[in-house]
PDB file of C-alpha atoms in Angstrom:
ATOM      1  CA  MET A   1     -13.122  12.510   4.166  1.00 51.00           C
ATOM      2  CA  PHE A   2     -15.697  13.932   5.521  1.00 60.00           C
ATOM      3  CA  ALA A   3     -16.945  13.742   1.773  1.00 64.00           C
ATOM      4  CA  LEU A   4     -16.416   9.689   2.490  1.00 61.00           C
ATOM      5  CA  ARG A   5     -18.284   9.460   5.254  1.00 65.00           C
ATOM      6  CA  GLU A   6     -21.134  10.781   3.540  1.00 69.00           C
ATOM      7  CA  ALA A   7     -20.953   8.311   1.273  1.00 65.00           C
ATOM      8  CA  LEU A   8     -20.499   5.568   2.968  1.00 60.00           C
ATOM      9  CA  GLY A   9     -22.921   7.225   5.799  1.00 65.00           C
ATOM     10  CA  SER A  10     -19.595   5.686   8.297  1.00 66.00           C
ATOM     11  CA  ASP A  11     -18.669   6.416  10.747  1.00 67.00           C
ATOM     12  CA  ALA A  12     -15.171   5.924  10.233  1.00 65.00           C
ATOM     13  CA  VAL A  13     -12.276   8.011  11.641  1.00 67.00           C
ATOM     14  CA  PRO A  14      -9.128   8.797   9.741  1.00 67.00           C
ATOM     15  CA  ALA A  15      -6.095   6.853  11.622  1.00 67.00           C
ATOM     16  CA  THR A  16      -2.376   6.070  10.727  1.00 70.00           C
ATOM     17  CA  ASP A  17      -1.314   3.161  10.006  1.00 72.00           C
ATOM     18  CA  TRP A  18       2.577   4.411   9.276  1.00 76.00           C
ATOM     19  CA  VAL A  19       4.811   1.780   9.676  1.00 80.00           C
ATOM     20  CA  ASN A  20       8.301   2.085  10.424  1.00 78.00           C
ATOM     21  CA  GLU A  21      10.494  -0.023   7.268  1.00 77.00           C
ATOM     22  CA  ARG A  22      14.200   1.258   8.236  1.00 81.00           C
ATOM     23  CA  GLY A  23      13.091   0.929  12.140  1.00 81.00           C
ATOM     24  CA  GLY A  24      12.171  -2.593  12.380  1.00 82.00           C
ATOM     25  CA  GLU A  25       8.373  -2.227  12.106  1.00 81.00           C
ATOM     26  CA  THR A  26       7.182  -4.814   9.165  1.00 82.00           C
ATOM     27  CA  VAL A  27       4.448  -3.922   7.235  1.00 78.00           C
ATOM     28  CA  PRO A  28       0.852  -5.761   8.382  1.00 76.00           C
ATOM     29  CA  ALA A  29      -0.445  -7.526   6.683  1.00 73.00           C
ATOM     30  CA  ASN A  30      -3.863  -8.374   5.142  1.00 69.00           C
ATOM     31  CA  ASN A  31      -5.779  -4.884   6.536  1.00 73.00           C
ATOM     32  CA  ARG A  32      -8.876  -3.798   5.127  1.00 78.00           C
ATOM     33  CA  GLU A  33      -7.262  -0.890   5.115  1.00 83.00           C
ATOM     34  CA  ILE A  34      -8.248   1.998   1.301  1.00 87.00           C
ATOM     35  CA  LEU A  35      -4.567   3.209  -0.907  1.00 91.00           C
ATOM     36  CA  LEU A  36      -4.458   5.720  -2.060  1.00 91.00           C
ATOM     37  CA  GLY A  37      -1.582   5.945  -4.004  1.00 91.00           C
ATOM     38  CA  SER A  38       2.310   4.652  -4.208  1.00 89.00           C
ATOM     39  CA  THR A  39       2.236   3.352  -0.499  1.00 87.00           C
ATOM     40  CA  ASN A  40       3.949   0.381   0.563  1.00 84.00           C
ATOM     41  CA  ARG A  41       2.211  -2.314   0.684  1.00 87.00           C
ATOM     42  CA  ALA A  42       2.369  -5.006  -1.634  1.00 87.00           C
ATOM     43  CA  SER A  43      -1.594  -4.068  -3.185  1.00 89.00           C
ATOM     44  CA  SER A  44      -0.485  -0.803  -3.274  1.00 91.00           C
ATOM     45  CA  VAL A  45       2.900  -1.677  -5.153  1.00 92.00           C
ATOM     46  CA  THR A  46       1.298  -4.752  -6.787  1.00 93.00           C
ATOM     47  CA  GLN A  47      -1.153  -2.538  -8.893  1.00 93.00           C
ATOM     48  CA  THR A  48       0.310   0.646  -9.474  1.00 93.00           C
ATOM     49  CA  ALA A  49       3.243  -1.492 -11.283  1.00 94.00           C
ATOM     50  CA  ALA A  50       0.134  -2.439 -13.640  1.00 94.00           C
ATOM     51  CA  LEU A  51      -1.103   0.056 -14.385  1.00 93.00           C
ATOM     52  CA  THR A  52       2.019   2.059 -14.820  1.00 92.00           C
ATOM     53  CA  ALA A  53       3.293  -0.874 -17.279  1.00 94.00           C
ATOM     54  CA  ALA A  54      -0.024  -0.229 -18.942  1.00 93.00           C
ATOM     55  CA  ARG A  55       1.620   1.664 -20.750  1.00 92.00           C
ATOM     56  CA  PRO A  56       4.073   4.583 -21.876  1.00 92.00           C
ATOM     57  CA  ASN A  57       1.817   7.773 -21.176  1.00 93.00           C
ATOM     58  CA  HIS A  58      -0.257   6.634 -18.458  1.00 93.00           C
ATOM     59  CA  SER A  59       0.564   9.753 -15.856  1.00 94.00           C
ATOM     60  CA  ARG A  60      -3.544  10.590 -16.921  1.00 95.00           C
ATOM     61  CA  ASP A  61      -4.324   7.440 -16.292  1.00 96.00           C
ATOM     62  CA  PHE A  62      -6.182   5.885 -12.693  1.00 96.00           C
ATOM     63  CA  SER A  63      -7.459   2.545 -11.980  1.00 95.00           C
ATOM     64  CA  VAL A  64      -9.601   1.491  -8.452  1.00 95.00           C
ATOM     65  CA  THR A  65      -9.688  -1.543  -7.407  1.00 93.00           C
ATOM     66  CA  PHE A  66     -10.613  -3.762  -4.463  1.00 90.00           C
ATOM     67  CA  TYR A  67      -7.649  -5.850  -5.111  1.00 85.00           C
ATOM     68  CA  ASP A  68      -5.983  -8.432  -2.709  1.00 82.00           C
ATOM     69  CA  GLY A  69      -9.305  -7.641   0.280  1.00 82.00           C
ATOM     70  CA  GLU A  70      -8.187  -4.014  -0.024  1.00 87.00           C
ATOM     71  CA  VAL A  71      -9.438  -0.714  -1.912  1.00 91.00           C
ATOM     72  CA  VAL A  72      -6.386   0.835  -4.027  1.00 93.00           C
ATOM     73  CA  ILE A  73      -6.177   3.903  -6.118  1.00 95.00           C
ATOM     74  CA  ALA A  74      -3.815   3.950  -8.139  1.00 95.00           C
ATOM     75  CA  ALA A  75      -2.262   6.866 -10.053  1.00 95.00           C
ATOM     76  CA  GLY A  76       0.329   7.309 -12.229  1.00 94.00           C
ATOM     77  CA  SER A  77       1.438  10.369 -11.086  1.00 93.00           C
ATOM     78  CA  GLU A  78      -0.100  12.433  -8.382  1.00 92.00           C
ATOM     79  CA  ASP A  79      -1.015  14.989 -10.231  1.00 94.00           C
ATOM     80  CA  ILE A  80      -4.177  12.857 -11.092  1.00 95.00           C
ATOM     81  CA  LEU A  81      -4.757  10.809  -7.751  1.00 93.00           C
ATOM     82  CA  PRO A  82      -7.362  13.773  -6.746  1.00 93.00           C
ATOM     83  CA  ALA A  83      -9.587  12.862  -9.208  1.00 95.00           C
ATOM     84  CA  ALA A  84      -8.895   8.987  -8.632  1.00 94.00           C
ATOM     85  CA  ALA A  85      -9.784  10.258  -4.848  1.00 92.00           C
ATOM     86  CA  GLN A  86     -12.890  11.860  -5.999  1.00 92.00           C
ATOM     87  CA  TYR A  87     -14.246   9.283  -8.979  1.00 94.00           C
ATOM     88  CA  PHE A  88     -13.864   6.325  -5.564  1.00 92.00           C
ATOM     89  CA  ILE A  89     -16.069   8.570  -3.378  1.00 87.00           C
ATOM     90  CA  GLU A  90     -18.546   8.891  -6.606  1.00 85.00           C
TER      91      GLU A  90
END
């Protein structure tokens, strides 16, 4: 988070927006979020599916997109996710 603050010159404060879907809570729509990896947000699900469907050998692929009002950092595997986050920060 500190690298992101430094890169953007922002006073952003990390916060959780975890949603208990089993407890009846609903996933918020139209939030301005930075989605990292597999999440339950529609933008994340869509972009991760597109990335993994693009080619069979996708485990080292990642994408950083602005989709439906959100920054989505999708990765073909958990192993490549740190590189995707670093790419976004730089």
